[in-house]
Short mmCIF file of C-alpha atoms and ligand atoms in Angstrom, two decimals:
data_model
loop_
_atom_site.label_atom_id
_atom_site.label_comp_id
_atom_site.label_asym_id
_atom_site.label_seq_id
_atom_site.Cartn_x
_atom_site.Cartn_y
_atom_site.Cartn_z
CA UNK A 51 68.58 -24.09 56.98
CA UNK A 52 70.05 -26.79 58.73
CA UNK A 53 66.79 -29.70 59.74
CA UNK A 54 69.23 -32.78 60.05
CA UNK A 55 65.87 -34.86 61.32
CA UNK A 56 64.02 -33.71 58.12
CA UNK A 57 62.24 -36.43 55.88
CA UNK A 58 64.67 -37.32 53.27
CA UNK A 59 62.34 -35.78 50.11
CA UNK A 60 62.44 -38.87 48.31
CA UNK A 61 60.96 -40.94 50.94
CA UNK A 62 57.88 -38.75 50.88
CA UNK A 63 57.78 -38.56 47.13
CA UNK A 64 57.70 -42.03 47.21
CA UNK A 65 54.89 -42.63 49.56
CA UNK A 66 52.91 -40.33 47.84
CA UNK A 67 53.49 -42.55 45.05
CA UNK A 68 51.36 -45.36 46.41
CA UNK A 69 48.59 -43.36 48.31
CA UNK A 70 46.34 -45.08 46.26
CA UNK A 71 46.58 -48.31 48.47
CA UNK A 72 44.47 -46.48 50.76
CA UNK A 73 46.95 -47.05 53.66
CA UNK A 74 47.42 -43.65 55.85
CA UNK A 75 50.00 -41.74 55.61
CA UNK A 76 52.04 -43.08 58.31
CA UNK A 77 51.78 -46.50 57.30
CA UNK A 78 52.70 -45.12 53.29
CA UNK A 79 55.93 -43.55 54.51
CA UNK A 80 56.55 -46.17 56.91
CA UNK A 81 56.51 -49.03 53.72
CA UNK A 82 58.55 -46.51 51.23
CA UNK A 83 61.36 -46.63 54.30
CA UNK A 84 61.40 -49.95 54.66
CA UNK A 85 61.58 -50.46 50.66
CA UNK A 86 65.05 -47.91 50.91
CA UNK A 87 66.22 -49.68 53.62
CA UNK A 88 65.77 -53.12 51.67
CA UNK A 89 67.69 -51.48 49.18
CA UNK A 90 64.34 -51.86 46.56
CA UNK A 91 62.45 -48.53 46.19
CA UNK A 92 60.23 -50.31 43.59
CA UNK A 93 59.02 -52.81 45.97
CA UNK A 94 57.52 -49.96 48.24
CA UNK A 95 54.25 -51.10 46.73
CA UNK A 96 54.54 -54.43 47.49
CA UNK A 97 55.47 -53.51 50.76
CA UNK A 98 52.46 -51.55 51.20
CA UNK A 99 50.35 -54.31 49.75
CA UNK A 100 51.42 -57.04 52.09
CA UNK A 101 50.54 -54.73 54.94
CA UNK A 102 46.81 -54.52 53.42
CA UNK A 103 46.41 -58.31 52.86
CA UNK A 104 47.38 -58.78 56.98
CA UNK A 105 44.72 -56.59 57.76
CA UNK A 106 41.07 -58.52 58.46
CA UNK A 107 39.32 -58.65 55.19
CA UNK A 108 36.67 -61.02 53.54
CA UNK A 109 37.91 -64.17 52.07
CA UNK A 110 36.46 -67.21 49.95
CA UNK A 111 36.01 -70.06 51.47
CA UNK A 112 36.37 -73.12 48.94
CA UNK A 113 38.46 -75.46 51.25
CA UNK A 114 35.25 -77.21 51.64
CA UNK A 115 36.06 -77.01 55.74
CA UNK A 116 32.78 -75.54 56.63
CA UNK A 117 34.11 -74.10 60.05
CA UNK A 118 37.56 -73.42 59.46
CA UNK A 119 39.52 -72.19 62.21
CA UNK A 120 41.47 -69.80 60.08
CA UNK A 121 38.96 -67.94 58.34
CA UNK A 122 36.66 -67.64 61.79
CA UNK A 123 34.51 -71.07 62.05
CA UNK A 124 30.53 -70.01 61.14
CA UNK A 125 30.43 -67.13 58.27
CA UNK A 126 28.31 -64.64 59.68
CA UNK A 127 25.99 -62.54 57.83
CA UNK A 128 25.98 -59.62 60.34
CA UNK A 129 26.51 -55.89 59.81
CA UNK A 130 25.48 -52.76 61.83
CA UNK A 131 24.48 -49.14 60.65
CA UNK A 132 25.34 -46.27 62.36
CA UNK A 133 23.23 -46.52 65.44
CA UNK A 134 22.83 -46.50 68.99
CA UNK A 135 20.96 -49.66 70.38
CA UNK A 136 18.91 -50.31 73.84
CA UNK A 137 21.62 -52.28 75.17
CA UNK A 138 21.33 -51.62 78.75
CA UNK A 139 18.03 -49.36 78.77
CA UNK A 140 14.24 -51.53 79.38
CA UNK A 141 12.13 -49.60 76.84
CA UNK A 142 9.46 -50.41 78.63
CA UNK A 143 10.16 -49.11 82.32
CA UNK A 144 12.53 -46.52 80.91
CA UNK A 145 15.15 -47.77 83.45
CA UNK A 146 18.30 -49.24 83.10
CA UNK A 147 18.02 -52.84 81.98
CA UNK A 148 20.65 -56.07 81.12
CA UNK A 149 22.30 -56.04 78.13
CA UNK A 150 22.11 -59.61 78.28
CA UNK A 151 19.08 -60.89 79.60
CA UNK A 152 16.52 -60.61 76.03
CA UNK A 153 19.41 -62.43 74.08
CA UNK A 154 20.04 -65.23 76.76
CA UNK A 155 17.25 -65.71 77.36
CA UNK A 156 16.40 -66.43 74.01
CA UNK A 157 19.29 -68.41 73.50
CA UNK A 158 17.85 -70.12 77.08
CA UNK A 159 14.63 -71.17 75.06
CA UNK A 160 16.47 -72.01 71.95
CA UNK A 161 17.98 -75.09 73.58
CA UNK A 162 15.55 -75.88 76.39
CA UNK A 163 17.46 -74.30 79.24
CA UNK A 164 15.54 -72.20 82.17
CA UNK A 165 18.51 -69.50 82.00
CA UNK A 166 21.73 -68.87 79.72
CA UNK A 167 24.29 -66.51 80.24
CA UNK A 168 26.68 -65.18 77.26
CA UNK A 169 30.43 -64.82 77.06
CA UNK A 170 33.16 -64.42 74.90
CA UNK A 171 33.80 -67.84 74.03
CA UNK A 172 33.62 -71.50 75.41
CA UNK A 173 37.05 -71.08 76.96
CA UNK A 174 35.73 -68.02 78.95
CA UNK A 175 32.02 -69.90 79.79
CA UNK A 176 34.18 -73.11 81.15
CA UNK A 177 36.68 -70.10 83.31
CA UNK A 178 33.46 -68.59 84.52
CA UNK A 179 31.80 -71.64 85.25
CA UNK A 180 34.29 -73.14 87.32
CA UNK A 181 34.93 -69.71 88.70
CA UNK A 182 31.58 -69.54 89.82
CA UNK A 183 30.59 -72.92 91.10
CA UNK A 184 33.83 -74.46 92.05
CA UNK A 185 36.26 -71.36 93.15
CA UNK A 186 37.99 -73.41 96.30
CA UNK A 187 36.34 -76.46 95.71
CA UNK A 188 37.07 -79.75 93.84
CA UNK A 189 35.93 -80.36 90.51
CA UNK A 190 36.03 -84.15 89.55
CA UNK A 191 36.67 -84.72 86.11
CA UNK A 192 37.99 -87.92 84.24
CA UNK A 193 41.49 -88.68 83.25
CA UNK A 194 40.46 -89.40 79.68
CA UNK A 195 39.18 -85.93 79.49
CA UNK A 196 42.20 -83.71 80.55
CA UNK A 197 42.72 -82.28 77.21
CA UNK A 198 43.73 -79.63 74.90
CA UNK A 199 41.09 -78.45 72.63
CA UNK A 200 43.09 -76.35 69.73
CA UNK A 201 44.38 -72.87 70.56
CA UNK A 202 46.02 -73.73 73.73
CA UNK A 203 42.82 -74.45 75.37
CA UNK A 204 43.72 -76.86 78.44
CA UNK A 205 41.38 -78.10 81.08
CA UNK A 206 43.99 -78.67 83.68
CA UNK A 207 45.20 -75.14 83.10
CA UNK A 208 41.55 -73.38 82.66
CA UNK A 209 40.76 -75.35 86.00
CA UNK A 210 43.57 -74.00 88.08
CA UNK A 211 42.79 -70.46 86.48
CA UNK A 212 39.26 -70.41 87.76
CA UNK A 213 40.75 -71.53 91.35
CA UNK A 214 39.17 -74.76 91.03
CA UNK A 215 41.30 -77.98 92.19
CA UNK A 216 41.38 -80.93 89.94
CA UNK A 217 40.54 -84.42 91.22
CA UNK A 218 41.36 -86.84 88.43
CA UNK A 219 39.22 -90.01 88.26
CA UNK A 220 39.64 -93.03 86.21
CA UNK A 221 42.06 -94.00 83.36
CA UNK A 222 42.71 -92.34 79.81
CA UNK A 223 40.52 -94.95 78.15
CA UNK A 224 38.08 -95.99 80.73
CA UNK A 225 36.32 -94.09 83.83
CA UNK A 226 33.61 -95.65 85.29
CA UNK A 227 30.28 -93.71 87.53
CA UNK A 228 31.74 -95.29 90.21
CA UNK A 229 35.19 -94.03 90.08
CA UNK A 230 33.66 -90.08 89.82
CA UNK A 231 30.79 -91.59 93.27
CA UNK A 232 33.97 -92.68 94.49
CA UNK A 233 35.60 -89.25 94.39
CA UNK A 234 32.29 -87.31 95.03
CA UNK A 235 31.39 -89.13 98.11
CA UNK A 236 35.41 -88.65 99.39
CA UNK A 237 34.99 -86.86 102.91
CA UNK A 238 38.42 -85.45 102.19
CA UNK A 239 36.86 -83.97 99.08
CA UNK A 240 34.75 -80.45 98.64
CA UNK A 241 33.17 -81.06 95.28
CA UNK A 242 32.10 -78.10 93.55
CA UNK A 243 30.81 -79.77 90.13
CA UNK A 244 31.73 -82.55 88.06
CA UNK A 245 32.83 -81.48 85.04
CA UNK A 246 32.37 -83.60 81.82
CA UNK A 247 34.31 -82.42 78.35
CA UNK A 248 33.21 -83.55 74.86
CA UNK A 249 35.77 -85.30 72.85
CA UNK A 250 35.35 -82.51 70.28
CA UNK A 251 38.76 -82.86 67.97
CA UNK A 252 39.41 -86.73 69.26
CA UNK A 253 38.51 -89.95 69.87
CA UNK A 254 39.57 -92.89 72.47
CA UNK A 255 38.59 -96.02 70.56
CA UNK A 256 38.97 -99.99 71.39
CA UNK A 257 38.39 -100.84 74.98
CA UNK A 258 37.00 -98.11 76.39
CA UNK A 259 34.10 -96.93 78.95
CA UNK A 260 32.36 -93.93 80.18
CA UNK A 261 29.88 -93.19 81.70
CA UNK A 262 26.51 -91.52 80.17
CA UNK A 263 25.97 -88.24 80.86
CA UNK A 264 22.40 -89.28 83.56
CA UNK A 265 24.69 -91.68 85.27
CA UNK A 266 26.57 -88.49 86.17
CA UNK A 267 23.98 -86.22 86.60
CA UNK A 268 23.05 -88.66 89.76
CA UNK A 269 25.83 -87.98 91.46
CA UNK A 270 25.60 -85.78 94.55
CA UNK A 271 27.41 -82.71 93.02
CA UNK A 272 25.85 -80.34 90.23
CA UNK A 273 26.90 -82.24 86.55
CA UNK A 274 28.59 -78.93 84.18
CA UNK A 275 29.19 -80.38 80.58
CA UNK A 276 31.39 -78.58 78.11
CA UNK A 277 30.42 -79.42 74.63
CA UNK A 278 31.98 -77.40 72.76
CA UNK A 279 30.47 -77.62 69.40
CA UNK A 280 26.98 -76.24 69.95
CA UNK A 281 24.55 -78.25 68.99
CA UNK A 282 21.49 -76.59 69.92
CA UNK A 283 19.05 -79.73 69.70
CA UNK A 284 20.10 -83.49 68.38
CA UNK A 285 16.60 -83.76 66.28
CA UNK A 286 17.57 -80.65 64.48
CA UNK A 287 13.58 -79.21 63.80
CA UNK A 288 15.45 -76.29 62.32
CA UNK A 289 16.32 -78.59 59.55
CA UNK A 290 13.05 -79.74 57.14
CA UNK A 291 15.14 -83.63 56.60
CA UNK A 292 15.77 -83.34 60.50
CA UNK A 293 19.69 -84.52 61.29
CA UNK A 294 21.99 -85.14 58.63
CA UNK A 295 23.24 -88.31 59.00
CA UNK A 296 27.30 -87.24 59.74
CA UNK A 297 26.21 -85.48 62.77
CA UNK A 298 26.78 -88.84 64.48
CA UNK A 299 26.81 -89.49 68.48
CA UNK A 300 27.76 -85.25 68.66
CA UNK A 301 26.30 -84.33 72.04
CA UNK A 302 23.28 -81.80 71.97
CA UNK A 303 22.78 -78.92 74.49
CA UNK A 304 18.88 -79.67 75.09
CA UNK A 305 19.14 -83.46 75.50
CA UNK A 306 22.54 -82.83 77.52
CA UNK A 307 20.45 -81.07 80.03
CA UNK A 308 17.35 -82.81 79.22
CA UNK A 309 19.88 -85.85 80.27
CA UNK A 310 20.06 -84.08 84.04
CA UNK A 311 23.11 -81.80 83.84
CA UNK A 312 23.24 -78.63 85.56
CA UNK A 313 24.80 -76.55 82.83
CA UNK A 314 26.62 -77.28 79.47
CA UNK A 315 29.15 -74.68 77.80
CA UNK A 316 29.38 -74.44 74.26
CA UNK A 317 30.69 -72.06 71.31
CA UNK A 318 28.40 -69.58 69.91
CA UNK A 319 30.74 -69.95 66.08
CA UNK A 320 30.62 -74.37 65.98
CA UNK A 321 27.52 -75.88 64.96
CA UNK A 322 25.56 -72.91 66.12
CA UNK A 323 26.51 -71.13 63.74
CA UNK A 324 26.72 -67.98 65.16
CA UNK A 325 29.37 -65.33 66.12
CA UNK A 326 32.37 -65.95 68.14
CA UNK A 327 30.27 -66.63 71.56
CA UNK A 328 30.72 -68.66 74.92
CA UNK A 329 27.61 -69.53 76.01
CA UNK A 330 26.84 -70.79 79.14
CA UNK A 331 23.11 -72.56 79.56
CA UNK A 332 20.92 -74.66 82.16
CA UNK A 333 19.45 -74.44 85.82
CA UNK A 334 18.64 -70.71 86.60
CA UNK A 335 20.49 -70.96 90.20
CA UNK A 336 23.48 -71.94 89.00
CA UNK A 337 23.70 -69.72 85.91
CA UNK A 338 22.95 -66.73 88.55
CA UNK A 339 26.24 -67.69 90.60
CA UNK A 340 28.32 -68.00 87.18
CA UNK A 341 27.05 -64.51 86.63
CA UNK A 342 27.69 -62.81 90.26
CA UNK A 343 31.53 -64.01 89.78
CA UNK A 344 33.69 -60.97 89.60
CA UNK A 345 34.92 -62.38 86.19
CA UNK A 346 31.56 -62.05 84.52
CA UNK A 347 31.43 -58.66 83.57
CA UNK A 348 35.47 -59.09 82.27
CA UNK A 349 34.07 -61.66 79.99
CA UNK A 350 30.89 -60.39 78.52
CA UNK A 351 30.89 -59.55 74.82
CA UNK A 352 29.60 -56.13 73.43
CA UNK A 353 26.51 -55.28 71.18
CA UNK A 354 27.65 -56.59 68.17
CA UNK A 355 27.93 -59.79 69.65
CA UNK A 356 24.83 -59.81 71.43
CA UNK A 357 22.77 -58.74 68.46
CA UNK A 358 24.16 -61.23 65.81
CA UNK A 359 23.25 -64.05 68.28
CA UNK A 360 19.96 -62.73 69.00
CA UNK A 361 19.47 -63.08 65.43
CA UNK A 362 20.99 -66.76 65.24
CA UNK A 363 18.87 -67.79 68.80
CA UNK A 364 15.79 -66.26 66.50
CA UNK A 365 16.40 -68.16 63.51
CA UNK A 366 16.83 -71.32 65.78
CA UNK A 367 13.11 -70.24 67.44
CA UNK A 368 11.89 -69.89 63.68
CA UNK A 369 13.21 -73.29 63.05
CA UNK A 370 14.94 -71.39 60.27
CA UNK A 371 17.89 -73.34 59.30
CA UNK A 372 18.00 -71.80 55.85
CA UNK A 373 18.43 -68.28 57.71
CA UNK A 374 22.03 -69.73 59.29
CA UNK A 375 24.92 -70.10 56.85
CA UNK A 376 26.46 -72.86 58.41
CA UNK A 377 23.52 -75.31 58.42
CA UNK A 378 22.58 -73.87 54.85
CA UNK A 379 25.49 -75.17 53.02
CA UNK A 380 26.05 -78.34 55.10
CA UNK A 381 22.59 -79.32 54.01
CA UNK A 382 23.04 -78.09 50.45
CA UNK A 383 22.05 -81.22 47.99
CA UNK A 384 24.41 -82.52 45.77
CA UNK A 385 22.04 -81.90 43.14
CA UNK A 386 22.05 -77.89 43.80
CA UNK A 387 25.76 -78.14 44.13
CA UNK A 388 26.21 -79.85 40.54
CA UNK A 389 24.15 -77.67 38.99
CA UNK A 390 26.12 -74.79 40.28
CA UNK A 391 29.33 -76.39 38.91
CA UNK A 392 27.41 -76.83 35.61
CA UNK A 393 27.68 -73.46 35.30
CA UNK A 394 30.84 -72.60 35.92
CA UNK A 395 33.00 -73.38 32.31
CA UNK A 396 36.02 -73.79 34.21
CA UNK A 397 38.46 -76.63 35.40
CA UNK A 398 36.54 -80.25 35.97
CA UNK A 399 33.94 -81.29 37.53
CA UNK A 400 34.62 -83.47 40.47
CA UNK A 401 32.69 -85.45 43.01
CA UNK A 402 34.68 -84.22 46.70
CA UNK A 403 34.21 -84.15 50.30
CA UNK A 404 33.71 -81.18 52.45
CA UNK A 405 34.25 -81.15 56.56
CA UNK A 406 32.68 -79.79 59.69
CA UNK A 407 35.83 -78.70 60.79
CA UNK A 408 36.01 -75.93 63.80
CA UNK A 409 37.63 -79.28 65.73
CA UNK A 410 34.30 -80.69 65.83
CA UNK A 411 33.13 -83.56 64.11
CA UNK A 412 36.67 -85.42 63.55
CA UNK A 413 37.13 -88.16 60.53
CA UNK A 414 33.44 -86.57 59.32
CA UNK A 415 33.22 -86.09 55.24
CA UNK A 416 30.52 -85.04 53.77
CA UNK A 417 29.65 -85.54 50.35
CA UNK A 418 30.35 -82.79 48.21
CA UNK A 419 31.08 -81.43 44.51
CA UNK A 420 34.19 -79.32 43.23
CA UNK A 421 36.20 -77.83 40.51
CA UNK A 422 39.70 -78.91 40.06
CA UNK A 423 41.98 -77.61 37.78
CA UNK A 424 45.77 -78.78 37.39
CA UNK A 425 48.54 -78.14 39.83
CA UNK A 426 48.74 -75.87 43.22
CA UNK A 427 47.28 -72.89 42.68
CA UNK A 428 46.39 -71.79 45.74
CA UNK A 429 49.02 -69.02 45.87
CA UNK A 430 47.95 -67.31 42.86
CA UNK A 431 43.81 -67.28 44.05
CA UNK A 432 44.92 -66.42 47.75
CA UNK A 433 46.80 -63.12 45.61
CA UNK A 434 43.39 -62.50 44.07
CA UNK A 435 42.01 -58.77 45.52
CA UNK A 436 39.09 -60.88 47.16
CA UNK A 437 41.15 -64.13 47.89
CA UNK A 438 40.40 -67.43 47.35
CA UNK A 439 41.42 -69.96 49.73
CA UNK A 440 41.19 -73.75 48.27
CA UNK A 441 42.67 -77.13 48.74
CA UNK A 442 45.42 -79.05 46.86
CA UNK A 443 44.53 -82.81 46.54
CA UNK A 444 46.30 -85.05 44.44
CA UNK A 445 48.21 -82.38 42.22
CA UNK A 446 45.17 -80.73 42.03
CA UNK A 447 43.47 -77.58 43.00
CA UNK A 448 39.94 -78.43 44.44
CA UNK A 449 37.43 -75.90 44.87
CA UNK A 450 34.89 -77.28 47.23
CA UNK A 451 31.41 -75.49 46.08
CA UNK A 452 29.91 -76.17 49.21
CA UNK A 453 31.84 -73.59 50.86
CA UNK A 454 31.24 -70.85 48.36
CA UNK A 455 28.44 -68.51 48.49
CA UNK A 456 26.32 -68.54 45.18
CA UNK A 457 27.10 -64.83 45.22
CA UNK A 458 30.50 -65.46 44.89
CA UNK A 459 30.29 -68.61 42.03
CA UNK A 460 31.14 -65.95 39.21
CA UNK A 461 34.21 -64.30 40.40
CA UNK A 462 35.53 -67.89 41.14
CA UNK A 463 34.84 -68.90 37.69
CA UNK A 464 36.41 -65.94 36.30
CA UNK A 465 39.29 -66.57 38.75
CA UNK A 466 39.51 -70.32 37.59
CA UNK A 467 39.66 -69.53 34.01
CA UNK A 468 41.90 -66.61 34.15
CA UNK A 469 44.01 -69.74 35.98
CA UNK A 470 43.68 -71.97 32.51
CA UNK A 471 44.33 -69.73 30.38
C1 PLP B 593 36.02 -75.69 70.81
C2 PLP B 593 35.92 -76.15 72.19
C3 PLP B 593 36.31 -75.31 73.25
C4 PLP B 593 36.87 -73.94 73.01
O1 PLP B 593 35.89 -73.12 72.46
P1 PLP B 593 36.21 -71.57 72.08
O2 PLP B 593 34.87 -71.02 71.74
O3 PLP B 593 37.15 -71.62 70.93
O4 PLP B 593 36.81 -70.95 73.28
C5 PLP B 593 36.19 -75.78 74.54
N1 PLP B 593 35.74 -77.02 74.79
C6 PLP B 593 35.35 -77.85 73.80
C7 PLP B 593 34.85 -79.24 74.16
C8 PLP B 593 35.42 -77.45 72.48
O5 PLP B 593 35.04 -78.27 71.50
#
């Protein structure tokens, strides 16, 4: 028999060698190829291996970053059984209902807003929001905020996206109320909104001006502030010691509106805590006309997403802060974090500082405790089957304890000394 396009035997032999990667088939034969054609059939294991460590998997966090962009911002506990949910069906009329409108709205309440609509992230909520007020109009917005927020994320591009026009007020360091009244007033101008942007992941500092965010809400044009982080509330009642004191100046969605602004944007996964979410929040009106734009139902996230931020908007109701990761470990006392390290019989015990991170926050440290041990090790823990992903500082591996769930302190120890030894 003559099968010239027949599976050269060894091939399959030797992807049947490493089934027990738990890769498919496909993907088996396709890494014992690629190990022949690198001229190392032993390494078809290693191949196969590096495929399963690209894949999406849990990770430790002991960077001490709290929201780190790599490893997804907020850690979410969230996971679904096998079930069907009532996402577009009103139990109680037995007709079809919104998928969005119990989770908004409870978002809505969470930070004072009449109405809150919920996208896929704060890119998409500043698209739709610009899309839906502004689409042909002008959108004022000040020189000193034309930025890029990580990822690519560029006002001057979102804006032209959304079909907005950008009029660009002021100077990088200083723009004044009367420069946006000024532009606002302009008969040659058809302002849509006035957009303001939080300095999330920089600062202007020396001589510089802005103006507050009621100055701006005055103006005769509907205020829409993106801040980004997520702040639900500036007096934090979730919290039992009310704001820690690194929060700083960060801008706050319920005194933001509370302040006179039509709508603020922020991410569901900042200081939310929540999943990967664009929220959208403020006057009921103009919410409605972000949600009528064609691009709303492009941009809407699916159950998953709904449901794990109905559970973060309900801790936020309970004034729960213990029930949301984030703002459980950033409020973890050094005293519970010491005793934790205590335990551990590994490396040395070092005083540290962990970060908001997530581009919020920038040049904030807050006090933490770690392990070091000697040297860069961060290779051999992020090779660990549940990697570890730590921080070298001064010839020295930190692990930031802050970062790592109690769950997880013995495998780290085990990890550490397996390290020393
Ligand atoms: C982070 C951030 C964004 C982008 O948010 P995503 O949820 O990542 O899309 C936009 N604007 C500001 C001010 C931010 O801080």
């Amino acid at each position: 028999m003559n099968r010239p396009e027949s599976r050269p035997p060894s091939v399959d032999k030797l992807a049947r060698s490493i089934a027990d990667t738990g890769l498919p088939h496909p993907m088996l034969v396709e890494a014992a190829r690629q190990a022949i054609a690198d001229g190392a059939p032993e390494k078809a294991r290693e191949v196969a291996t590096a495929t399963l460590r690209r894949m999406l998997g849990p990770v430790i966090n002991a960077t001490g970053t709290l929201l780190h962009t790599n490893l997804g911002r907020a850690p979410l506990a969230w996971s679904q059984p096998e079930q069907y949910t009532n996402l577009e069906l009103d139990l109680t009329t037995g007709e079809r209902g919104s998928r969005m409108a119990t989770a908004a709205a409870l978002v809505a309440r969470a930070c004072g807003a009449e109405a809150a609509l919920i996208v896929n992230n704060c890119a998409a909520a500043v698209l739709l929001a610009l899309g839906g007020l502004a689409e042909g109009k002008d959108v004022v917005v000040s020189r000193g905020e034309l930025v890029e927020i990580g990822g690519g994320f560029r006002i001057p591009e979102v804006m032209a996206r959304s079909g907005a026009r950008l009029v660009e007020v002021g100077t990088t360091n200083r723009t004044r109320v009367s420069d946006y009244r000024q532009a606002v007033d302009d008969p040659a101008h058809d302002v849509g909104v006035v957009l303001q942007v939080h300095q999330s992941n920089y600062r202007i500092v020396g001589f510089t001006e802005a103006p507050t965010t009621s100055e701006l809400a005055a103006l005769a044009a509907p205020l829409v502030a993106d801040i980004g982080s997520g702040l639900l509330d500036s007096r934090c009642p979730w919290l039992p010691g009310g704001p820690p004191g690194w929060l700083d100046a960060e801008p706050a969605a319920r005194q933001t509106l509370a302040a006179g602004a039509g709508l603020v944007m922020f991410s569901g996964d900042k200081l939310m805590g929540g999943p990967q979410a664009g929220i959208i929040a403020g006057d009921a009106e103009l919410v409605a006309r972000c949600a009528r734009h064609p691009l709303a139902r492009a941009l809407r996230p699916g159950a998953l997403v709904i449901a794990a931020l109905q559970a973060t908007a309900l801790a936020y109701l309970a004034e729960d802060g213990q029930a949301i990761p984030f703002w459980r470990m950033a409020t973890l006392s050094l005293e519970e974090l010491r005793s934790r390290a205590d335990r551990y019989g590994a490396g040395a015990i070092i005083d540290t500082e962990s970060t908001p991170g997530g581009g919020t926050l920038p040049g904030v440290a807050i006090p933490s405790i770690g392990i070091a041990v000697n040297g860069d090790q961060r290779q051999l823990l992020r090779e660990l089957s549940r990697p570890i992903i730590a921080r070298v500082d001064h010839d020295q591996t930190v692990i930031d304890l802050r970062t790592v769930h109690p769950d997880d302190d013995d495998y780290v120890a085990e990890a550490l000394r397996s390290l020393t030894n």
